[in-house]
mmCIF file of N, CA and C in Angstrom:
data_model
loop_
_atom_site.group_PDB
_atom_site.id
_atom_site.type_symbol
_atom_site.label_atom_id
_atom_site.label_comp_id
_atom_site.label_asym_id
_atom_site.label_seq_id
_atom_site.Cartn_x
_atom_site.Cartn_y
_atom_site.Cartn_z
ATOM 1 N N GLN F 1 98.087 120.506 78.378
ATOM 2 C CA GLN F 1 99.154 119.574 78.578
ATOM 3 C C GLN F 1 98.914 118.807 79.873
ATOM 4 N N VAL F 2 99.572 117.658 79.970
ATOM 5 C CA VAL F 2 99.462 116.851 81.164
ATOM 6 C C VAL F 2 100.368 117.386 82.249
ATOM 7 N N GLN F 3 99.785 117.555 83.455
ATOM 8 C CA GLN F 3 100.528 117.992 84.604
ATOM 9 C C GLN F 3 100.379 116.966 85.721
ATOM 10 N N LEU F 4 101.485 116.580 86.346
ATOM 11 C CA LEU F 4 101.474 115.681 87.476
ATOM 12 C C LEU F 4 101.875 116.458 88.737
ATOM 13 N N VAL F 5 100.997 116.493 89.732
ATOM 14 C CA VAL F 5 101.270 117.238 90.956
ATOM 15 C C VAL F 5 101.343 116.244 92.096
ATOM 16 N N GLU F 6 102.504 116.209 92.752
ATOM 17 C CA GLU F 6 102.724 115.279 93.826
ATOM 18 C C GLU F 6 102.509 115.968 95.185
ATOM 19 N N SER F 7 102.076 115.186 96.144
ATOM 20 C CA SER F 7 101.918 115.658 97.507
ATOM 21 C C SER F 7 102.038 114.481 98.482
ATOM 22 N N GLY F 8 102.178 114.776 99.762
ATOM 23 C CA GLY F 8 102.194 113.780 100.789
ATOM 24 C C GLY F 8 103.534 113.507 101.433
ATOM 25 N N GLY F 9 104.589 114.054 100.904
ATOM 26 C CA GLY F 9 105.879 113.870 101.526
ATOM 27 C C GLY F 9 106.034 114.623 102.810
ATOM 28 N N GLY F 10 107.097 114.302 103.521
ATOM 29 C CA GLY F 10 107.341 114.953 104.805
ATOM 30 C C GLY F 10 108.334 114.230 105.651
ATOM 31 N N LEU F 11 108.365 114.579 106.906
ATOM 32 C CA LEU F 11 109.273 113.956 107.895
ATOM 33 C C LEU F 11 108.490 112.989 108.736
ATOM 34 N N VAL F 12 109.018 111.755 108.857
ATOM 35 C CA VAL F 12 108.363 110.704 109.626
ATOM 36 C C VAL F 12 109.426 109.909 110.379
ATOM 37 N N GLN F 13 109.031 109.396 111.526
ATOM 38 C CA GLN F 13 109.944 108.549 112.320
ATOM 39 C C GLN F 13 110.046 107.148 111.741
ATOM 40 N N PRO F 14 111.157 106.461 111.971
ATOM 41 C CA PRO F 14 111.259 105.070 111.540
ATOM 42 C C PRO F 14 110.057 104.239 112.052
ATOM 43 N N GLY F 15 109.531 103.403 111.168
ATOM 44 C CA GLY F 15 108.348 102.628 111.500
ATOM 45 C C GLY F 15 107.058 103.303 111.180
ATOM 46 N N GLY F 16 107.087 104.567 110.834
ATOM 47 C CA GLY F 16 105.892 105.319 110.525
ATOM 48 C C GLY F 16 105.421 105.092 109.093
ATOM 49 N N SER F 17 104.362 105.804 108.703
ATOM 50 C CA SER F 17 103.735 105.673 107.409
ATOM 51 C C SER F 17 103.527 107.023 106.759
ATOM 52 N N LEU F 18 103.534 107.025 105.436
ATOM 53 C CA LEU F 18 103.162 108.173 104.605
ATOM 54 C C LEU F 18 102.418 107.660 103.397
ATOM 55 N N ARG F 19 101.553 108.505 102.843
ATOM 56 C CA ARG F 19 100.902 108.192 101.568
ATOM 57 C C ARG F 19 101.194 109.336 100.621
ATOM 58 N N LEU F 20 101.836 108.997 99.516
ATOM 59 C CA LEU F 20 102.125 109.943 98.464
ATOM 60 C C LEU F 20 100.989 109.916 97.415
ATOM 61 N N SER F 21 100.675 111.093 96.895
ATOM 62 C CA SER F 21 99.647 111.235 95.871
ATOM 63 C C SER F 21 100.223 111.879 94.669
ATOM 64 N N CYS F 22 99.748 111.480 93.512
ATOM 65 C CA CYS F 22 100.147 112.067 92.234
ATOM 66 C C CYS F 22 98.889 112.298 91.434
ATOM 67 N N ALA F 23 98.464 113.533 91.359
ATOM 68 C CA ALA F 23 97.239 113.923 90.684
ATOM 69 C C ALA F 23 97.560 114.434 89.281
ATOM 70 N N ALA F 24 96.860 113.942 88.298
ATOM 71 C CA ALA F 24 97.078 114.314 86.909
ATOM 72 C C ALA F 24 95.932 115.160 86.378
ATOM 73 N N SER F 25 96.299 116.102 85.514
ATOM 74 C CA SER F 25 95.278 116.905 84.829
ATOM 75 C C SER F 25 94.688 116.123 83.676
ATOM 76 N N GLY F 26 93.432 116.414 83.368
ATOM 77 C CA GLY F 26 92.795 115.780 82.237
ATOM 78 C C GLY F 26 92.424 114.323 82.517
ATOM 79 N N SER F 27 91.981 113.652 81.470
ATOM 80 C CA SER F 27 91.639 112.260 81.566
ATOM 81 C C SER F 27 92.883 111.409 81.269
ATOM 82 N N ILE F 28 93.806 111.431 82.176
ATOM 83 C CA ILE F 28 95.128 110.898 81.876
ATOM 84 C C ILE F 28 95.103 109.383 81.665
ATOM 85 N N PHE F 29 94.225 108.676 82.313
ATOM 86 C CA PHE F 29 94.223 107.227 82.170
ATOM 87 C C PHE F 29 93.794 106.764 80.787
ATOM 88 N N ARG F 30 93.231 107.668 79.977
ATOM 89 C CA ARG F 30 92.887 107.313 78.618
ATOM 90 C C ARG F 30 94.153 107.179 77.742
ATOM 91 N N ILE F 31 95.223 107.880 78.101
ATOM 92 C CA ILE F 31 96.421 107.907 77.285
ATOM 93 C C ILE F 31 97.630 107.293 77.955
ATOM 94 N N ILE F 32 97.510 106.888 79.225
ATOM 95 C CA ILE F 32 98.659 106.393 79.968
ATOM 96 C C ILE F 32 98.695 104.864 79.923
ATOM 97 N N ASN F 33 99.887 104.315 79.617
ATOM 98 C CA ASN F 33 100.068 102.871 79.597
ATOM 99 C C ASN F 33 100.507 102.330 80.952
ATOM 100 N N ALA F 34 101.279 103.110 81.662
ATOM 101 C CA ALA F 34 101.743 102.696 82.977
ATOM 102 C C ALA F 34 102.143 103.901 83.773
ATOM 103 N N MET F 35 102.103 103.749 85.110
ATOM 104 C CA MET F 35 102.592 104.783 85.999
ATOM 105 C C MET F 35 103.525 104.170 87.019
ATOM 106 N N GLY F 36 104.436 104.987 87.458
ATOM 107 C CA GLY F 36 105.417 104.465 88.430
ATOM 108 C C GLY F 36 105.876 105.513 89.404
ATOM 109 N N TRP F 37 106.439 105.077 90.496
ATOM 110 C CA TRP F 37 107.090 105.904 91.480
ATOM 111 C C TRP F 37 108.569 105.589 91.470
ATOM 112 N N TYR F 38 109.385 106.637 91.344
ATOM 113 C CA TYR F 38 110.826 106.536 91.435
ATOM 114 C C TYR F 38 111.320 107.316 92.645
ATOM 115 N N ARG F 39 112.523 107.018 93.074
ATOM 116 C CA ARG F 39 113.123 107.784 94.140
ATOM 117 C C ARG F 39 114.614 107.945 93.899
ATOM 118 N N GLN F 40 115.155 109.039 94.414
ATOM 119 C CA GLN F 40 116.576 109.314 94.308
ATOM 120 C C GLN F 40 117.047 109.926 95.577
ATOM 121 N N ALA F 41 118.015 109.263 96.218
ATOM 122 C CA ALA F 41 118.646 109.750 97.435
ATOM 123 C C ALA F 41 119.933 110.501 97.051
ATOM 124 N N PRO F 42 120.387 111.401 97.896
ATOM 125 C CA PRO F 42 121.634 112.114 97.615
ATOM 126 C C PRO F 42 122.806 111.184 97.384
ATOM 127 N N GLY F 43 123.513 111.375 96.293
ATOM 128 C CA GLY F 43 124.686 110.555 95.975
ATOM 129 C C GLY F 43 124.357 109.196 95.416
ATOM 130 N N LYS F 44 123.088 108.898 95.165
ATOM 131 C CA LYS F 44 122.679 107.627 94.641
ATOM 132 C C LYS F 44 121.885 107.783 93.333
ATOM 133 N N GLN F 45 121.842 106.687 92.572
ATOM 134 C CA GLN F 45 121.118 106.709 91.297
ATOM 135 C C GLN F 45 119.622 106.605 91.550
ATOM 136 N N ARG F 46 118.866 107.163 90.586
ATOM 137 C CA ARG F 46 117.431 107.065 90.665
ATOM 138 C C ARG F 46 116.996 105.597 90.430
ATOM 139 N N GLU F 47 116.032 105.159 91.211
ATOM 140 C CA GLU F 47 115.558 103.791 91.078
ATOM 141 C C GLU F 47 114.032 103.738 90.982
ATOM 142 N N LEU F 48 113.575 102.771 90.265
ATOM 143 C CA LEU F 48 112.123 102.518 90.157
ATOM 144 C C LEU F 48 111.664 101.780 91.422
ATOM 145 N N VAL F 49 110.700 102.336 92.135
ATOM 146 C CA VAL F 49 110.216 101.793 93.377
ATOM 147 C C VAL F 49 109.003 100.893 93.148
ATOM 148 N N ALA F 50 108.016 101.391 92.395
ATOM 149 C CA ALA F 50 106.781 100.688 92.160
ATOM 150 C C ALA F 50 106.158 101.124 90.882
ATOM 151 N N SER F 51 105.428 100.257 90.249
ATOM 152 C CA SER F 51 104.752 100.584 88.998
ATOM 153 C C SER F 51 103.379 99.897 88.946
ATOM 154 N N ILE F 52 102.513 100.470 88.120
ATOM 155 C CA ILE F 52 101.198 99.897 87.916
ATOM 156 C C ILE F 52 100.864 100.111 86.437
ATOM 157 N N THR F 53 100.448 99.029 85.770
ATOM 158 C CA THR F 53 100.137 99.063 84.353
ATOM 159 C C THR F 53 98.703 99.501 84.104
ATOM 160 N N ARG F 54 98.380 99.714 82.823
ATOM 161 C CA ARG F 54 97.041 100.101 82.456
ATOM 162 C C ARG F 54 96.025 99.053 82.864
ATOM 163 N N GLY F 55 96.435 97.768 82.841
ATOM 164 C CA GLY F 55 95.554 96.680 83.265
ATOM 165 C C GLY F 55 95.505 96.446 84.747
ATOM 166 N N GLY F 56 96.283 97.211 85.527
ATOM 167 C CA GLY F 56 96.214 97.092 86.968
ATOM 168 C C GLY F 56 97.291 96.231 87.594
ATOM 169 N N SER F 57 98.173 95.657 86.823
ATOM 170 C CA SER F 57 99.241 94.839 87.379
ATOM 171 C C SER F 57 100.264 95.737 88.081
ATOM 172 N N THR F 58 100.767 95.273 89.191
ATOM 173 C CA THR F 58 101.718 96.057 89.993
ATOM 174 C C THR F 58 103.037 95.303 90.123
ATOM 175 N N ASP F 59 104.096 96.060 90.362
ATOM 176 C CA ASP F 59 105.407 95.511 90.571
ATOM 177 C C ASP F 59 106.187 96.422 91.526
ATOM 178 N N TYR F 60 107.103 95.830 92.294
ATOM 179 C CA TYR F 60 107.839 96.557 93.310
ATOM 180 C C TYR F 60 109.265 96.139 93.305
ATOM 181 N N THR F 61 110.163 97.058 93.647
ATOM 182 C CA THR F 61 111.556 96.665 93.872
ATOM 183 C C THR F 61 111.607 95.899 95.195
ATOM 184 N N ASP F 62 112.591 94.982 95.284
ATOM 185 C CA ASP F 62 112.651 94.029 96.384
ATOM 186 C C ASP F 62 112.688 94.735 97.753
ATOM 187 N N SER F 63 113.344 95.868 97.836
ATOM 188 C CA SER F 63 113.547 96.500 99.118
ATOM 189 C C SER F 63 112.280 97.073 99.756
ATOM 190 N N VAL F 64 111.195 97.201 98.964
ATOM 191 C CA VAL F 64 109.961 97.772 99.485
ATOM 192 C C VAL F 64 108.797 96.791 99.487
ATOM 193 N N LYS F 65 109.018 95.572 98.975
ATOM 194 C CA LYS F 65 107.945 94.590 98.934
ATOM 195 C C LYS F 65 107.449 94.279 100.338
ATOM 196 N N GLY F 66 106.123 94.261 100.487
ATOM 197 C CA GLY F 66 105.518 94.024 101.766
ATOM 198 C C GLY F 66 105.331 95.265 102.597
ATOM 199 N N ARG F 67 105.926 96.402 102.184
ATOM 200 C CA ARG F 67 105.817 97.638 102.931
ATOM 201 C C ARG F 67 105.109 98.738 102.141
ATOM 202 N N PHE F 68 105.319 98.763 100.820
ATOM 203 C CA PHE F 68 104.754 99.813 99.954
ATOM 204 C C PHE F 68 103.636 99.195 99.095
ATOM 205 N N THR F 69 102.658 100.030 98.791
ATOM 206 C CA THR F 69 101.540 99.606 97.898
ATOM 207 C C THR F 69 101.229 100.753 96.955
ATOM 208 N N ILE F 70 101.252 100.455 95.669
ATOM 209 C CA ILE F 70 100.842 101.418 94.664
ATOM 210 C C ILE F 70 99.400 101.137 94.267
ATOM 211 N N SER F 71 98.636 102.175 94.059
ATOM 212 C CA SER F 71 97.217 102.040 93.685
ATOM 213 C C SER F 71 96.815 103.261 92.886
ATOM 214 N N ARG F 72 95.614 103.210 92.318
ATOM 215 C CA ARG F 72 95.103 104.325 91.537
ATOM 216 C C ARG F 72 93.617 104.483 91.747
ATOM 217 N N ASP F 73 93.170 105.710 91.481
ATOM 218 C CA ASP F 73 91.769 106.059 91.548
ATOM 219 C C ASP F 73 91.416 106.731 90.231
ATOM 220 N N ASN F 74 90.706 106.038 89.383
ATOM 221 C CA ASN F 74 90.420 106.545 88.052
ATOM 222 C C ASN F 74 89.512 107.789 88.109
ATOM 223 N N ASP F 75 88.569 107.829 89.028
ATOM 224 C CA ASP F 75 87.681 108.968 89.119
ATOM 225 C C ASP F 75 88.403 110.223 89.485
ATOM 226 N N LYS F 76 89.460 110.123 90.263
ATOM 227 C CA LYS F 76 90.254 111.287 90.664
ATOM 228 C C LYS F 76 91.506 111.497 89.847
ATOM 229 N N ASN F 77 91.759 110.602 88.866
ATOM 230 C CA ASN F 77 92.969 110.684 88.061
ATOM 231 C C ASN F 77 94.203 110.801 88.940
ATOM 232 N N THR F 78 94.300 109.944 89.934
ATOM 233 C CA THR F 78 95.336 109.993 90.927
ATOM 234 C C THR F 78 95.941 108.621 91.163
ATOM 235 N N VAL F 79 97.259 108.582 91.296
ATOM 236 C CA VAL F 79 97.939 107.392 91.719
ATOM 237 C C VAL F 79 98.559 107.624 93.086
ATOM 238 N N TYR F 80 98.582 106.588 93.902
ATOM 239 C CA TYR F 80 99.045 106.680 95.273
ATOM 240 C C TYR F 80 100.193 105.732 95.520
ATOM 241 N N LEU F 81 101.010 106.078 96.507
ATOM 242 C CA LEU F 81 102.027 105.174 97.035
ATOM 243 C C LEU F 81 101.890 105.187 98.555
ATOM 244 N N GLN F 82 101.312 104.118 99.075
ATOM 245 C CA GLN F 82 101.216 103.931 100.536
ATOM 246 C C GLN F 82 102.501 103.327 101.047
ATOM 247 N N MET F 83 103.181 103.992 101.948
ATOM 248 C CA MET F 83 104.434 103.567 102.485
ATOM 249 C C MET F 83 104.296 103.291 103.974
ATOM 250 N N ASN F 84 104.505 102.039 104.361
ATOM 251 C CA ASN F 84 104.435 101.641 105.743
ATOM 252 C C ASN F 84 105.779 101.108 106.223
ATOM 253 N N SER F 85 105.928 101.046 107.526
ATOM 254 C CA SER F 85 107.160 100.550 108.141
ATOM 255 C C SER F 85 108.396 101.216 107.523
ATOM 256 N N LEU F 86 108.353 102.529 107.472
ATOM 257 C CA LEU F 86 109.409 103.256 106.807
ATOM 258 C C LEU F 86 110.747 103.146 107.569
ATOM 259 N N LYS F 87 111.788 103.125 106.757
ATOM 260 C CA LYS F 87 113.168 102.967 107.260
ATOM 261 C C LYS F 87 113.970 104.220 106.861
ATOM 262 N N PRO F 88 115.045 104.523 107.572
ATOM 263 C CA PRO F 88 115.878 105.670 107.181
ATOM 264 C C PRO F 88 116.378 105.556 105.753
ATOM 265 N N GLU F 89 116.633 104.358 105.259
ATOM 266 C CA GLU F 89 117.116 104.197 103.892
ATOM 267 C C GLU F 89 116.068 104.479 102.845
ATOM 268 N N ASP F 90 114.809 104.704 103.260
ATOM 269 C CA ASP F 90 113.790 105.151 102.338
ATOM 270 C C ASP F 90 113.835 106.626 102.066
ATOM 271 N N THR F 91 114.667 107.358 102.792
ATOM 272 C CA THR F 91 114.782 108.774 102.605
ATOM 273 C C THR F 91 115.274 109.119 101.207
ATOM 274 N N ALA F 92 114.483 109.926 100.505
ATOM 275 C CA ALA F 92 114.788 110.281 99.093
ATOM 276 C C ALA F 92 113.760 111.280 98.617
ATOM 277 N N VAL F 93 114.021 111.817 97.432
ATOM 278 C CA VAL F 93 113.004 112.566 96.713
ATOM 279 C C VAL F 93 112.274 111.554 95.858
ATOM 280 N N TYR F 94 110.943 111.543 95.959
ATOM 281 C CA TYR F 94 110.121 110.606 95.213
ATOM 282 C C TYR F 94 109.453 111.303 94.065
ATOM 283 N N TYR F 95 109.515 110.682 92.892
ATOM 284 C CA TYR F 95 108.962 111.236 91.663
ATOM 285 C C TYR F 95 107.912 110.301 91.066
ATOM 286 N N CYS F 96 106.832 110.882 90.616
ATOM 287 C CA CYS F 96 105.802 110.188 89.900
ATOM 288 C C CYS F 96 106.048 110.267 88.400
ATOM 289 N N LYS F 97 105.920 109.196 87.668
ATOM 290 C CA LYS F 97 106.052 109.189 86.219
ATOM 291 C C LYS F 97 104.886 108.511 85.555
ATOM 292 N N ALA F 98 104.376 109.127 84.492
ATOM 293 C CA ALA F 98 103.325 108.554 83.661
ATOM 294 C C ALA F 98 103.883 108.292 82.294
ATOM 295 N N GLN F 99 103.713 107.078 81.833
ATOM 296 C CA GLN F 99 104.194 106.688 80.503
ATOM 297 C C GLN F 99 103.030 106.717 79.523
ATOM 298 N N GLY F 100 103.077 107.637 78.619
ATOM 299 C CA GLY F 100 102.053 107.774 77.586
ATOM 300 C C GLY F 100 102.433 107.068 76.299
ATOM 301 N N SER F 101 101.561 107.163 75.329
ATOM 302 C CA SER F 101 101.827 106.494 74.062
ATOM 303 C C SER F 101 102.983 107.122 73.288
ATOM 304 N N ARG F 102 103.246 108.414 73.522
ATOM 305 C CA ARG F 102 104.306 109.089 72.838
ATOM 306 C C ARG F 102 105.267 109.803 73.775
ATOM 307 N N TYR F 103 104.790 110.334 74.911
ATOM 308 C CA TYR F 103 105.589 111.106 75.835
ATOM 309 C C TYR F 103 105.538 110.479 77.227
ATOM 310 N N ASP F 104 106.612 110.776 77.994
ATOM 311 C CA ASP F 104 106.615 110.468 79.409
ATOM 312 C C ASP F 104 106.443 111.786 80.151
ATOM 313 N N TYR F 105 105.733 111.708 81.286
ATOM 314 C CA TYR F 105 105.433 112.875 82.101
ATOM 315 C C TYR F 105 105.914 112.635 83.515
ATOM 316 N N TRP F 106 106.518 113.655 84.106
ATOM 317 C CA TRP F 106 107.132 113.560 85.415
ATOM 318 C C TRP F 106 106.501 114.590 86.367
ATOM 319 N N GLY F 107 106.340 114.159 87.627
ATOM 320 C CA GLY F 107 105.958 115.073 88.672
ATOM 321 C C GLY F 107 107.180 115.883 89.144
ATOM 322 N N GLN F 108 106.929 116.833 90.043
ATOM 323 C CA GLN F 108 107.969 117.763 90.487
ATOM 324 C C GLN F 108 108.842 117.162 91.574
ATOM 325 N N GLY F 109 108.462 116.091 92.140
ATOM 326 C CA GLY F 109 109.190 115.455 93.231
ATOM 327 C C GLY F 109 108.685 115.903 94.576
ATOM 328 N N THR F 110 108.717 114.971 95.534
ATOM 329 C CA THR F 110 108.335 115.301 96.891
ATOM 330 C C THR F 110 109.325 114.618 97.849
ATOM 331 N N GLN F 111 109.764 115.368 98.853
ATOM 332 C CA GLN F 111 110.813 114.864 99.754
ATOM 333 C C GLN F 111 110.207 113.999 100.843
ATOM 334 N N VAL F 112 110.796 112.833 101.020
ATOM 335 C CA VAL F 112 110.449 111.931 102.132
ATOM 336 C C VAL F 112 111.681 111.753 102.978
ATOM 337 N N THR F 113 111.543 112.099 104.252
ATOM 338 C CA THR F 113 112.659 111.974 105.208
ATOM 339 C C THR F 113 112.227 111.088 106.352
ATOM 340 N N VAL F 114 112.963 110.015 106.598
ATOM 341 C CA VAL F 114 112.677 109.084 107.682
ATOM 342 C C VAL F 114 113.823 109.199 108.680
ATOM 343 N N SER F 115 113.541 109.777 109.848
ATOM 344 C CA SER F 115 114.579 110.026 110.812
ATOM 345 C C SER F 115 113.961 110.163 112.196
ATOM 346 N N SER F 116 114.749 109.733 113.193
ATOM 347 C CA SER F 116 114.348 109.904 114.586
ATOM 348 C C SER F 116 115.044 111.108 115.234
#
């Protein structure tokens, strides 16, 4: 089965950077149409932060444009979210999602806390 394992979260000061990784088991890019990063803060709804399609097109929610970058490494079956100029409002649990032809797959979530 497909497993998504997230890493890279932690505590960072405002203005700092983090890189999240989402590593998939198997040859996931053969069956995945798109991948995305979602986040959910306490008391708020889950939102789509960034996505990347099978063809490599990317999209971002307005609040992170210019600060976050989604990318992938096919050899490592890994998708990344580079987060720069972090703000306290970026604090949330971040989830990786892979959209397959029949099923969606979710990572376990990783906590990102931006605080001084």
